[in-house]
Coordinates of C-alpha atoms in Angstrom, one line a residue:
X113 CA 0.0 0.0 0.0
X114 CA 2.8 2.4 0.8
X115 CA 4.3 1.9 -2.6
X116 CA 0.9 2.4 -4.3
X117 CA 0.3 5.6 -2.3
X118 CA 3.8 7.0 -3.2
X119 CA 3.3 6.2 -6.9
X120 CA -0.1 7.7 -7.1
X121 CA 1.2 10.8 -5.2
X122 CA 4.0 11.3 -7.7
X123 CA 1.6 10.8 -10.6
X124 CA -0.9 13.3 -9.2
X125 CA 1.8 15.8 -8.3
X126 CA 3.1 15.6 -11.9
X127 CA -0.3 16.2 -13.4
X128 CA -1.1 19.1 -11.1
X129 CA 2.3 20.6 -11.7
X130 CA 1.7 20.4 -15.5
X131 CA -1.8 21.8 -15.0
X132 CA -0.4 24.7 -12.9
X133 CA 2.1 25.5 -15.6
X134 CA -0.6 25.5 -18.3
X135 CA -2.8 27.7 -16.1
X136 CA -0.1 30.2 -15.6
X137 CA 0.7 30.1 -19.3
X138 CA -3.0 30.7 -20.1
X139 CA -3.2 33.9 -18.1
X140 CA 0.2 35.2 -19.3
X141 CA -0.8 34.4 -22.9
X142 CA -4.2 36.1 -22.5
X143 CA -2.5 39.2 -21.2
X144 CA 0.3 39.5 -23.8
X145 CA -1.6 39.3 -27.1
X146 CA -1.6 42.6 -29.0
X147 CA -4.8 44.3 -29.8
X148 CA -5.7 45.9 -33.2
X149 CA -4.4 49.4 -33.5
X150 CA -7.9 50.8 -33.9
X151 CA -8.9 49.4 -30.5
X152 CA -6.2 51.0 -28.3
X153 CA -8.6 53.6 -26.8
X154 CA -10.8 51.0 -25.2
X155 CA -8.3 49.0 -23.1
X156 CA -8.9 50.2 -19.6
X157 CA -12.7 50.4 -20.1
X158 CA -13.2 46.8 -21.1
X159 CA -10.3 44.8 -19.7
X160 CA -12.0 43.3 -16.7
X161 CA -14.9 41.9 -18.7
X162 CA -12.8 40.6 -21.7
X163 CA -9.5 39.4 -20.2
X164 CA -8.6 36.3 -22.2
X165 CA -10.1 37.5 -25.5
X166 CA -7.4 37.5 -28.1
X167 CA -8.6 40.8 -29.7
X168 CA -9.0 42.8 -26.5
X169 CA -6.1 42.0 -24.1
X170 CA -3.0 44.1 -23.8
X171 CA 0.5 44.0 -22.4
X172 CA 0.0 47.1 -20.3
X173 CA -2.4 45.2 -18.1
X174 CA -0.4 42.0 -17.8
X175 CA 0.6 42.6 -14.2
X176 CA -3.0 42.7 -13.1
X177 CA -4.5 40.2 -15.6
X178 CA -4.0 37.1 -13.4
X179 CA -4.9 38.8 -10.1
X180 CA -8.1 40.4 -11.5
X181 CA -9.4 37.4 -13.5
X182 CA -8.4 34.4 -11.5
X183 CA -11.1 33.2 -9.2
X184 CA -9.8 30.8 -6.6
X185 CA -13.0 30.1 -4.9
X186 CA -13.8 26.3 -4.4
X187 CA -16.5 26.4 -7.2
X188 CA -14.5 28.5 -9.6
X189 CA -14.1 27.1 -13.2
X190 CA -10.6 28.5 -13.1
X191 CA -9.6 25.7 -10.8
X192 CA -10.6 23.0 -13.3
X193 CA -7.0 23.2 -14.6
X194 CA -5.8 21.8 -11.3
X195 CA -8.4 19.0 -11.3
X196 CA -8.3 15.4 -12.6
X197 CA -10.1 15.2 -15.9
X198 CA -12.4 12.1 -15.6
X199 CA -13.3 12.3 -19.3
X200 CA -9.7 11.8 -20.6
X201 CA -7.9 10.0 -17.7
X202 CA -7.2 6.3 -18.6
X203 CA -8.9 3.8 -16.3
X204 CA -5.6 2.4 -14.8
X205 CA -4.5 5.9 -13.8
X206 CA -8.0 6.7 -12.4
X207 CA -7.8 3.5 -10.3
X208 CA -4.4 4.5 -8.9
X209 CA -5.7 8.0 -8.0
X210 CA -9.0 6.6 -6.4
X211 CA -6.9 4.2 -4.3
X212 CA -4.6 7.1 -3.2
X213 CA -7.7 8.9 -2.0
X214 CA -8.6 6.0 0.3
X215 CA -11.3 4.3 -1.8
X216 CA -11.3 0.9 -3.5
X217 CA -10.2 0.6 -7.1
X218 CA -13.6 -0.7 -8.3
X219 CA -15.0 2.8 -7.7
X220 CA -13.0 4.0 -10.7
X221 CA -14.8 1.4 -12.9
X222 CA -18.1 2.7 -11.6
X223 CA -17.2 6.3 -12.4
X224 CA -16.1 5.2 -16.0
X225 CA -19.4 3.4 -16.4
X226 CA -21.4 6.5 -15.4
X227 CA -19.5 8.7 -17.9
X228 CA -19.0 6.4 -20.9
X229 CA -22.0 4.0 -20.7
X230 CA -24.7 6.1 -18.9
X231 CA -23.7 9.4 -20.4
X232 CA -23.7 11.2 -17.1
X233 CA -22.0 14.7 -16.9
X234 CA -22.9 15.5 -13.3
X235 CA -21.0 13.8 -10.5
X236 CA -24.1 14.1 -8.2
X237 CA -26.0 11.7 -10.6
X238 CA -23.5 8.9 -9.9
X239 CA -25.9 7.4 -7.4
X240 CA -24.0 4.2 -6.5
X241 CA -21.0 6.2 -5.3
X242 CA -20.8 7.0 -1.6
X243 CA -21.5 10.6 -0.7
X244 CA -18.0 11.0 0.6
X245 CA -16.4 10.0 -2.7
X246 CA -18.8 12.3 -4.7
X247 CA -17.8 15.2 -2.4
X248 CA -14.1 14.4 -3.0
X249 CA -14.7 14.1 -6.8
X250 CA -16.4 17.5 -6.9
X251 CA -13.5 19.1 -5.1
X252 CA -10.7 17.3 -7.1
X253 CA -12.1 16.2 -10.4
X254 CA -14.0 17.5 -13.4
X255 CA -15.8 15.9 -16.3
X256 CA -14.0 17.5 -19.3
X257 CA -11.7 20.4 -19.6
X258 CA -12.9 22.0 -22.9
X259 CA -15.0 25.1 -22.3
X260 CA -18.0 25.2 -24.6
X261 CA -18.0 28.7 -26.0
X262 CA -20.6 28.4 -28.8
X263 CA -23.0 25.7 -29.9
X264 CA -25.2 25.9 -33.0
X265 CA -27.8 23.3 -34.2
X266 CA -28.7 23.1 -37.9
X267 CA -32.1 22.4 -39.3
X268 CA -30.7 19.1 -40.5
X269 CA -29.7 18.1 -37.0
X270 CA -26.0 18.9 -37.4
X271 CA -24.5 20.2 -34.1
X272 CA -21.5 22.6 -34.3
X273 CA -19.4 23.5 -31.3
X274 CA -16.6 26.0 -30.6
X275 CA -14.5 25.1 -27.6
X276 CA -12.1 27.4 -25.8
X277 CA -8.9 25.7 -24.6
X278 CA -7.0 26.5 -21.4
X279 CA -4.8 29.0 -23.2
X280 CA -7.6 30.8 -25.0
X281 CA -7.2 29.1 -28.3
X282 CA -10.4 28.0 -30.1
X283 CA -11.2 24.7 -31.8
X284 CA -14.3 23.3 -33.4
X285 CA -16.1 19.9 -33.4
X286 CA -19.2 18.8 -35.4
X287 CA -21.7 16.0 -34.8
X288 CA -23.6 14.9 -37.9
X289 CA -26.6 12.6 -37.7
X290 CA -27.7 10.6 -40.8
X291 CA -31.0 8.9 -41.6
X292 CA -29.4 5.5 -41.8
X293 CA -28.5 5.7 -38.1
X294 CA -24.9 6.8 -38.4
X295 CA -23.6 9.4 -36.0
X296 CA -20.3 10.9 -37.2
X297 CA -18.1 13.3 -35.3
X298 CA -15.8 15.7 -37.2
X299 CA -12.8 16.5 -34.9
X300 CA -10.0 19.1 -34.8
X301 CA -6.4 18.1 -34.5
X302 CA -4.7 21.6 -34.3
X303 CA -5.6 25.1 -33.2
X304 CA -5.5 26.8 -36.5
X305 CA -3.6 25.4 -39.5
X306 CA -0.3 26.1 -41.3
X307 CA -1.2 24.5 -44.6
X308 CA -2.6 27.8 -46.0
X309 CA -5.3 26.3 -48.2
X310 CA -6.8 29.5 -49.7
X311 CA -10.5 28.4 -49.7
X312 CA -10.4 27.1 -46.1
X313 CA -11.5 29.3 -43.1
X314 CA -9.0 27.6 -40.8
X315 CA -6.1 28.0 -43.3
X316 CA -6.9 31.7 -43.4
X317 CA -6.4 31.9 -39.6
X318 CA -2.8 30.6 -39.6
X319 CA -1.3 28.1 -37.2
X320 CA -1.4 28.5 -33.4
X321 CA -0.4 25.2 -31.8
X322 CA -0.8 21.4 -31.7
X323 CA -3.6 19.8 -29.7
X324 CA -2.6 17.3 -27.1
X325 CA -3.9 13.7 -27.5
X326 CA -6.2 14.4 -24.5
X327 CA -7.7 17.5 -26.2
X328 CA -8.4 15.4 -29.4
X329 CA -9.8 12.5 -27.5
X330 CA -12.1 14.6 -25.3
X331 CA -13.9 16.0 -28.4
X332 CA -14.9 12.5 -29.3
X333 CA -15.5 11.3 -25.8
X334 CA -18.0 14.2 -25.2
X335 CA -20.1 13.3 -28.2
X336 CA -19.9 9.6 -27.4
X337 CA -21.0 10.2 -23.8
X338 CA -23.9 12.5 -24.7
X339 CA -25.2 10.1 -27.4
X340 CA -25.1 7.2 -24.8
X341 CA -27.3 9.3 -22.6
X342 CA -29.9 9.5 -25.4
X343 CA -29.7 5.7 -26.1
X344 CA -27.5 6.2 -29.2
X345 CA -23.8 5.6 -30.0
X346 CA -21.1 7.4 -31.9
X347 CA -20.4 5.2 -35.0
X348 CA -17.8 7.2 -37.0
X349 CA -15.1 9.7 -36.5
X350 CA -13.5 11.9 -39.3
X351 CA -10.3 13.9 -38.6
X352 CA -11.5 16.7 -40.9
X353 CA -11.9 19.5 -38.5
X354 CA -9.4 22.4 -37.8
X355 CA -5.8 21.6 -38.6
X356 CA -3.8 19.0 -40.5
X357 CA -4.0 15.7 -38.6
X358 CA -0.7 14.2 -40.1
X359 CA 1.2 17.3 -39.0
X360 CA 0.3 16.4 -35.4
X361 CA 1.0 12.7 -36.0
X362 CA 2.0 11.4 -32.6
X363 CA -0.9 13.0 -30.7
X364 CA -3.5 12.1 -33.4
X365 CA -2.4 8.4 -33.5
X366 CA -2.5 8.2 -29.7
X367 CA -6.0 9.7 -29.6
X368 CA -7.2 7.3 -32.3
X369 CA -5.9 4.3 -30.4
X370 CA -7.9 5.4 -27.4
X371 CA -11.1 6.0 -29.5
X372 CA -10.7 2.4 -30.7
X373 CA -9.8 0.8 -27.4
X374 CA -11.8 2.8 -24.8
X375 CA -14.8 4.0 -26.8
X376 CA -15.2 1.0 -29.0
X377 CA -15.1 2.8 -32.3
X378 CA -13.8 0.5 -35.0
X379 CA -10.6 1.6 -36.7
X380 CA -12.1 1.3 -40.1
X381 CA -14.8 3.7 -38.9
X382 CA -12.1 6.4 -38.3
X383 CA -10.9 8.5 -41.2
X384 CA -7.8 10.6 -41.2
X385 CA -7.8 13.4 -43.8
X386 CA -4.6 15.0 -45.1
X387 CA -3.6 17.7 -47.5
X388 CA -0.6 15.4 -48.4
X389 CA 2.0 15.4 -45.7
X390 CA 4.0 12.7 -47.6
X391 CA 6.5 11.7 -44.8
X392 CA 3.7 10.9 -42.4
X393 CA 1.6 9.1 -45.0
X394 CA 4.6 6.8 -45.2
X395 CA 4.6 6.5 -41.4
X396 CA 0.9 5.6 -41.4
X397 CA 1.7 2.7 -43.7
X398 CA 3.7 1.0 -40.9
X399 CA 1.0 1.5 -38.2
X400 CA -0.9 -1.6 -37.1
X401 CA -4.2 0.3 -36.9
X402 CA -6.4 0.1 -40.0
X403 CA -7.8 3.7 -40.2
X404 CA -9.1 5.1 -43.4
X405 CA -7.1 7.6 -45.4
X406 CA -8.7 10.6 -47.2
X407 CA -6.5 12.8 -49.4
X408 CA -7.6 16.5 -50.0
X409 CA -6.7 16.6 -53.6
X410 CA -8.9 19.4 -55.1
X411 CA -6.7 19.9 -58.2
X412 CA -5.2 17.6 -60.7
X413 CA -2.3 19.7 -62.1
X414 CA 0.8 20.9 -60.4
X415 CA 0.4 24.6 -61.0
X416 CA -3.3 24.7 -60.0
X417 CA -2.8 22.6 -56.8
X418 CA 0.1 24.7 -55.6
X419 CA -2.0 27.9 -56.1
X420 CA -4.9 26.5 -54.2
X421 CA -2.9 24.4 -51.6
X422 CA 0.5 25.9 -51.0
X423 CA 1.6 22.8 -49.1
X424 CA 1.6 20.9 -52.3
X425 CA 5.1 22.3 -53.3
X426 CA 6.4 22.0 -49.7
X427 CA 5.9 18.2 -49.7
X428 CA 7.4 17.5 -53.1
X429 CA 4.5 18.1 -55.5
X430 CA 1.9 15.9 -57.2
X431 CA 4.3 13.2 -58.4
X432 CA 5.7 12.6 -55.0
X433 CA 2.3 12.6 -53.5
X434 CA 0.6 10.2 -56.0
X435 CA 3.6 7.8 -55.9
X436 CA 3.2 7.6 -52.1
X437 CA -0.5 7.1 -52.4
X438 CA 0.0 4.2 -54.8
X439 CA 2.5 2.6 -52.4
X440 CA 0.1 3.2 -49.5
X441 CA -2.7 1.3 -51.3
X442 CA -0.3 -1.6 -52.1
X443 CA 0.9 -1.9 -48.5
X444 CA -2.3 -1.4 -46.6
X445 CA -4.7 -2.9 -49.2
X446 CA -7.2 -0.2 -48.4
X447 CA -9.3 2.0 -50.6
X448 CA -8.3 5.7 -50.5
X449 CA -10.8 8.5 -50.7
X450 CA -9.9 11.6 -52.8
X451 CA -11.6 14.7 -51.6
X452 CA -12.5 17.3 -54.2
X453 CA -14.0 20.7 -53.1
X454 CA -16.1 21.7 -56.1
X455 CA -15.6 25.5 -56.8
X456 CA -17.9 26.9 -59.4
X457 CA -16.0 27.9 -62.6
X458 CA -12.6 26.7 -61.1
X459 CA -12.5 22.9 -60.9
X460 CA -16.0 21.6 -61.7
X461 CA -16.0 21.3 -65.5
X462 CA -16.1 17.9 -67.4
X463 CA -12.6 18.8 -68.7
X464 CA -11.2 19.0 -65.2
X465 CA -13.0 15.7 -64.3
X466 CA -11.1 14.1 -67.3
X467 CA -7.8 15.6 -66.0
X468 CA -8.5 14.0 -62.6
X469 CA -9.4 10.6 -64.2
X470 CA -6.2 10.6 -66.3
X471 CA -4.1 11.5 -63.2
X472 CA -5.4 8.5 -61.3
X473 CA -4.8 6.2 -64.3
X474 CA -1.3 7.5 -64.8
X475 CA -0.3 6.3 -61.4
X476 CA -2.1 2.9 -61.8
X477 CA -4.5 3.6 -59.0
X478 CA -7.1 1.0 -59.4
X479 CA -10.7 2.1 -59.7
X480 CA -11.8 -0.4 -57.0
X481 CA -9.2 1.0 -54.6
X482 CA -10.2 4.7 -55.0
X483 CA -13.2 6.8 -54.5
X484 CA -13.8 10.5 -55.2
X485 CA -15.7 12.4 -52.6
X486 CA -17.2 15.6 -54.2
X487 CA -17.9 18.4 -51.8
X488 CA -19.6 21.6 -52.9
X489 CA -17.5 24.4 -51.4
X490 CA -18.6 25.9 -48.1
X491 CA -18.2 29.7 -48.8
X492 CA -15.8 31.7 -46.5
X493 CA -15.3 35.4 -46.1
X494 CA -11.7 35.2 -47.1
X495 CA -12.2 33.4 -50.4
X496 CA -14.4 34.6 -53.3
X497 CA -15.2 31.2 -54.8
X498 CA -18.7 29.7 -54.5
X499 CA -20.1 26.1 -54.6
X500 CA -20.9 24.4 -57.8
X501 CA -24.4 24.0 -59.1
X502 CA -26.2 20.6 -59.3
X503 CA -25.8 20.3 -63.1
X504 CA -22.0 20.8 -62.9
X505 CA -21.8 18.3 -60.1
X506 CA -23.8 15.7 -62.0
X507 CA -21.7 16.1 -65.2
X508 CA -18.5 15.8 -63.1
X509 CA -19.7 12.5 -61.6
X510 CA -20.8 11.2 -65.0
X511 CA -17.4 11.8 -66.6
X512 CA -15.5 9.9 -63.8
X513 CA -17.9 7.0 -63.7
X514 CA -18.7 6.5 -67.4
X515 CA -15.3 7.3 -68.9
X516 CA -12.9 6.1 -66.2
X517 CA -14.9 3.7 -64.1
X518 CA -14.1 5.7 -61.0
X519 CA -16.8 5.8 -58.3
X520 CA -17.7 9.3 -57.2
X521 CA -20.2 10.6 -54.7
X522 CA -21.4 14.1 -54.2
X523 CA -21.4 14.7 -50.4
X524 CA -24.4 16.4 -48.9
X525 CA -23.6 19.9 -47.5
X526 CA -24.5 19.6 -43.9
X527 CA -24.9 22.5 -41.4
X528 CA -24.7 25.1 -44.1
X529 CA -27.0 27.3 -42.1
X530 CA -24.7 27.3 -39.0
X531 CA -21.2 27.9 -40.3
X532 CA -20.4 24.1 -40.0
X533 CA -17.5 24.2 -42.4
X534 CA -14.0 23.8 -41.0
X535 CA -13.0 26.9 -39.0
X536 CA -16.1 28.9 -40.0
X537 CA -17.7 29.1 -36.6
X538 CA -14.4 30.3 -35.0
X539 CA -13.9 32.9 -37.8
X540 CA -17.5 34.1 -37.3
X541 CA -16.9 34.4 -33.5
X542 CA -13.7 36.4 -34.1
X543 CA -15.6 38.8 -36.4
X544 CA -18.3 39.2 -33.8
X545 CA -15.6 40.1 -31.2
X546 CA -14.1 42.6 -33.6
X547 CA -17.5 44.3 -34.1
X548 CA -18.0 44.4 -30.3
X549 CA -14.5 45.9 -29.9
X550 CA -15.3 48.6 -32.6
X551 CA -18.6 49.3 -30.8
X552 CA -16.8 49.7 -27.5
X553 CA -14.4 52.2 -29.1
X554 CA -17.3 54.1 -30.7
X555 CA -19.0 54.3 -27.3
X556 CA -15.9 55.6 -25.6
X557 CA -15.4 58.2 -28.4
X558 CA -18.7 59.8 -27.4
X559 CA -17.0 61.1 -24.2
X560 CA -14.2 62.9 -26.2
X561 CA -14.2 66.7 -26.2
X562 CA -15.5 68.1 -29.5
X563 CA -12.9 70.4 -31.1
X564 CA -13.3 74.2 -30.5
X565 CA -15.0 74.0 -27.1
X566 CA -13.3 75.6 -24.1
X567 CA -11.3 73.3 -21.8
X568 CA -13.0 72.8 -18.4
X569 CA -11.9 71.2 -15.2
X570 CA -13.6 70.1 -12.0
X571 CA -12.6 71.7 -8.7
X572 CA -12.2 69.2 -5.9
X573 CA -11.4 69.6 -2.3
X574 CA -8.3 67.7 -1.3
X575 CA -9.4 66.5 2.1
X576 CA -6.2 64.5 2.6
X577 CA -4.0 67.6 3.0
X578 CA -3.7 69.2 6.4
X579 CA -1.9 72.6 6.4
X580 CA -2.3 73.0 10.1
X581 CA 0.3 70.4 11.1
X582 CA 3.3 71.1 13.2
X583 CA 5.9 70.6 10.5
X584 CA 8.6 73.1 9.9
X585 CA 7.6 73.6 6.3
X586 CA 6.3 77.1 5.3
X587 CA 2.6 77.3 5.4
X588 CA 1.1 78.1 2.0
X589 CA 0.1 81.7 1.5
X590 CA -3.6 81.8 0.4
X591 CA -4.5 85.2 -0.9
X592 CA -8.1 86.2 -0.8
X593 CA -9.6 88.0 -3.7
X594 CA -13.1 89.3 -4.1
X595 CA -12.8 88.7 -7.9
X596 CA -12.3 84.9 -7.5
X597 CA -15.4 82.8 -8.0
X598 CA -16.9 80.9 -5.0
X599 CA -15.3 77.4 -5.6
X600 CA -17.1 74.5 -4.1
X601 CA -16.5 70.7 -4.4
X602 CA -17.6 69.6 -7.9
X603 CA -17.7 73.1 -9.4
X604 CA -17.0 73.3 -13.1
X605 CA -14.6 76.1 -14.1
X606 CA -12.7 77.4 -17.1
X607 CA -8.9 77.4 -17.1
X608 CA -6.0 78.3 -19.3
X609 CA -2.8 76.5 -20.1
X610 CA 0.4 77.9 -18.5
X611 CA 3.0 79.1 -20.9
X612 CA 5.6 76.7 -19.4
X613 CA 3.4 73.7 -20.2
X614 CA 4.7 71.3 -22.9
X615 CA 2.8 71.5 -26.2
X616 CA 2.2 67.9 -27.5
X617 CA 1.9 69.1 -31.0
X618 CA 5.4 70.8 -30.9
X619 CA 7.8 68.3 -32.4
X620 CA 10.7 70.4 -31.1
X621 CA 9.6 69.6 -27.6
X622 CA 9.5 65.9 -28.1
X623 CA 12.7 65.5 -26.1
X624 CA 10.9 66.8 -23.0
X625 CA 9.3 63.4 -22.7
X626 CA 12.5 61.5 -22.6
X627 CA 12.5 61.7 -18.8
X628 CA 15.9 60.8 -17.3
X629 CA 14.2 59.4 -14.3
X630 CA 12.6 56.5 -16.3
X631 CA 14.0 53.2 -15.2
X632 CA 14.1 51.5 -18.6
X633 CA 13.2 51.7 -22.3
X634 CA 9.9 50.0 -21.6
X635 CA 8.7 53.0 -19.5
X636 CA 9.8 55.5 -22.1
X637 CA 8.1 53.6 -24.9
X638 CA 4.9 53.2 -22.9
X639 CA 4.9 57.0 -22.2
X640 CA 5.2 57.6 -25.9
X641 CA 2.4 55.2 -26.6
X642 CA 0.1 57.0 -24.1
X643 CA 1.0 60.4 -25.6
X644 CA 0.2 59.1 -29.1
X645 CA -3.1 57.8 -27.7
X646 CA -4.0 61.3 -26.5
X647 CA -3.1 62.8 -29.8
X648 CA -5.3 60.2 -31.6
X649 CA -2.5 58.1 -33.1
X650 CA -2.7 54.4 -32.5
X651 CA 0.5 52.5 -31.5
X652 CA 0.8 48.8 -30.7
X653 CA 1.2 48.1 -26.9
X654 CA 4.7 47.7 -25.8
X655 CA 5.8 44.0 -25.6
X656 CA 7.8 43.0 -22.5
X657 CA 9.2 39.8 -21.2
X658 CA 6.9 38.4 -18.5
X659 CA 8.7 35.2 -17.7
X660 CA 11.9 33.3 -18.6
X661 CA 11.5 31.2 -21.7
X662 CA 11.9 27.9 -19.8
X663 CA 9.5 28.7 -17.0
X664 CA 6.3 28.8 -19.0
X665 CA 5.1 27.3 -22.3
X666 CA 5.2 30.0 -24.9
X667 CA 2.4 30.6 -27.4
X668 CA 3.4 29.2 -30.8
X669 CA 3.1 31.9 -33.4
X670 CA 2.4 31.3 -37.1
X671 CA 5.3 31.6 -39.5
X672 CA 5.0 31.9 -43.2
X673 CA 7.2 29.9 -45.5
X674 CA 9.1 33.0 -46.6
X675 CA 9.4 34.7 -43.2
X676 CA 13.2 34.3 -42.8
X677 CA 13.4 36.1 -39.4
X678 CA 10.8 33.8 -37.8
X679 CA 12.4 30.7 -39.3
X680 CA 15.8 31.7 -37.9
X681 CA 14.3 32.2 -34.5
X682 CA 12.4 28.9 -34.7
X683 CA 15.7 27.1 -35.6
X684 CA 17.4 28.5 -32.6
X685 CA 14.5 27.5 -30.4
X686 CA 14.5 24.0 -31.9
X687 CA 18.2 23.6 -31.1
X688 CA 17.6 24.6 -27.5
X689 CA 14.7 22.3 -27.1
X690 CA 16.6 19.4 -28.6
X691 CA 19.4 20.1 -26.1
X692 CA 17.0 20.2 -23.2
X693 CA 15.3 16.9 -24.2
X694 CA 18.7 15.2 -24.6
X695 CA 19.6 16.3 -21.1
X696 CA 16.3 14.9 -19.8
X697 CA 17.0 11.5 -21.4
X698 CA 20.3 11.4 -19.6
X699 CA 18.6 12.3 -16.3
X700 CA 16.1 9.5 -16.8
X701 CA 18.9 7.0 -17.5
X702 CA 20.6 8.1 -14.3
X703 CA 17.3 7.7 -12.5
X704 CA 16.7 4.2 -13.9
X705 CA 20.2 3.2 -12.7
X706 CA 19.3 4.0 -9.2
X707 CA 20.5 7.6 -8.8
X708 CA 18.3 9.9 -6.8
X709 CA 17.6 13.1 -8.6
X710 CA 17.5 16.4 -6.8
X711 CA 14.5 18.8 -6.9
X712 CA 16.0 20.9 -9.8
X713 CA 16.6 17.8 -11.9
X714 CA 13.1 16.4 -11.2
X715 CA 11.6 19.7 -12.2
X716 CA 13.5 19.5 -15.5
X717 CA 12.3 16.0 -16.2
X718 CA 8.7 17.0 -15.5
X719 CA 8.9 19.4 -18.5
X720 CA 9.6 16.7 -21.0
X721 CA 6.0 16.5 -22.4
X722 CA 5.7 20.3 -22.5
X723 CA 9.0 20.7 -24.4
X724 CA 8.2 17.8 -26.7
X725 CA 4.9 19.4 -27.8
X726 CA 6.6 22.7 -28.3
X727 CA 9.3 21.0 -30.4
X728 CA 6.7 19.4 -32.6
X729 CA 5.0 22.8 -33.2
X730 CA 8.4 24.4 -34.0
X731 CA 9.3 21.6 -36.4
X732 CA 5.9 21.8 -38.0
X733 CA 6.4 25.5 -38.8
X734 CA 9.8 24.7 -40.3
X735 CA 8.4 22.0 -42.7

């Protein structure tokens, strides 16, 4: 028992330490994002109600963001980061923790049964658990960590959700019901996407970070649990939400294995979609799990595909891709689906269909081992193309089937009335926030003084000053004048500007604001920003370091393929991460050989997962 207690304590401490680090990162991240230049006037007015919103937070408030927004009351949702997530914790680990709390291991199986077989989302409904355990669970555990930000339900029954992650990033999940009884979940694998597909709402956002395997698995587990509560089951999963699944390979495969083993979803009922990450398609060939592969093709010529999907060139072009797909089919003996977003006037003509048919025939891809999935484009605000009409779709299908013997199916556009396309709900939510921010600025501008009116001030009694004390200082000489108005507390008076005052519009006097008493460049720059704000010129908030690089996980920023400065910085960071992970491996070898690590060494080892995830994100940007 003592060994079990010690092991469970180490496991729990490690999880809580990781959660604490993520929590701190979330609040630092939320307070260090820059705001649009047009929104700088609203910062102090809306900060307390919008802290954590990427479009409204600011560096100038970072020192108070955590203190003002973190609620540490026992019922606070902020404390969920420090709790055990019952929805994603594997059963063996849950058993260990339950035993460490002084309860028998079978209680863990009861908890799992309530969540995954009964679809319960409230701990109080777990009626066969003792009251004491339910109380402990409410204090130390939570059912799910994804915060449901938005949910929309379509007329066709499609359910679209936008979840906020612990660091403020947004992801989307979709549940699609079909008349034949299928229930299919469309799941995100990344926050944002670096592939840059011009017609995709997520591609237009850019890449933020990789999702952990737990964050991927929880999206599926939530839908599965809720369907069980209604007497239904989740039958299919498609990795076609936000992000490129094969660019987050390790976490996606880990989550898929759990879907198969813990949720009972057949591997052949799980589809992984890719834009064509060739190295990881080859990795997938060697996996022992028989998931389906779908290739987002969309164009059948090199030039057209590179223009529509920039990642095409990055991974070797069409020849490299189609050669790899041919090999994949030979090794896995599985049919591959080719996805084709039909864009009116772009890639929906019979001639284009013939080009596609000839492409598949050129690489000897058998018709019985391929299927073309035709998807009328879901329009996005960042792309001007529209969906193909029914006649063009029918002609496209006819050419493929009649002339080439290739099966093709037009996919029903589901959730078109609720922004159900990949990334569309998140994009719509961001636009809503921008409109709200603009409205806040407009509201504040109403209080600005119109030009040409006299400047006025408010006379206030300074009750804190006492001029009758016994100090040696000379008592102020107040001169009475019958011409002075009778000033009372709150009186509004006119006043003039002293000749010695600094004129903000006088460029020659700009040096007056380089105050030699400032401690650092940050204070000088911040003063200049505030001066510019008064003059009506918007500057970006000053960025400042809020923590050492190694102490908190840093937000992963998007980098473009041609951004040389960001690529250079990313390479430096990758080198440092590789060095840190190599040191951790040495420490783990020492530990396995019986050496007792000190506190500093143990802390370094605990950061292995965090640094590994960051390394994956950095390497993903450098692809």
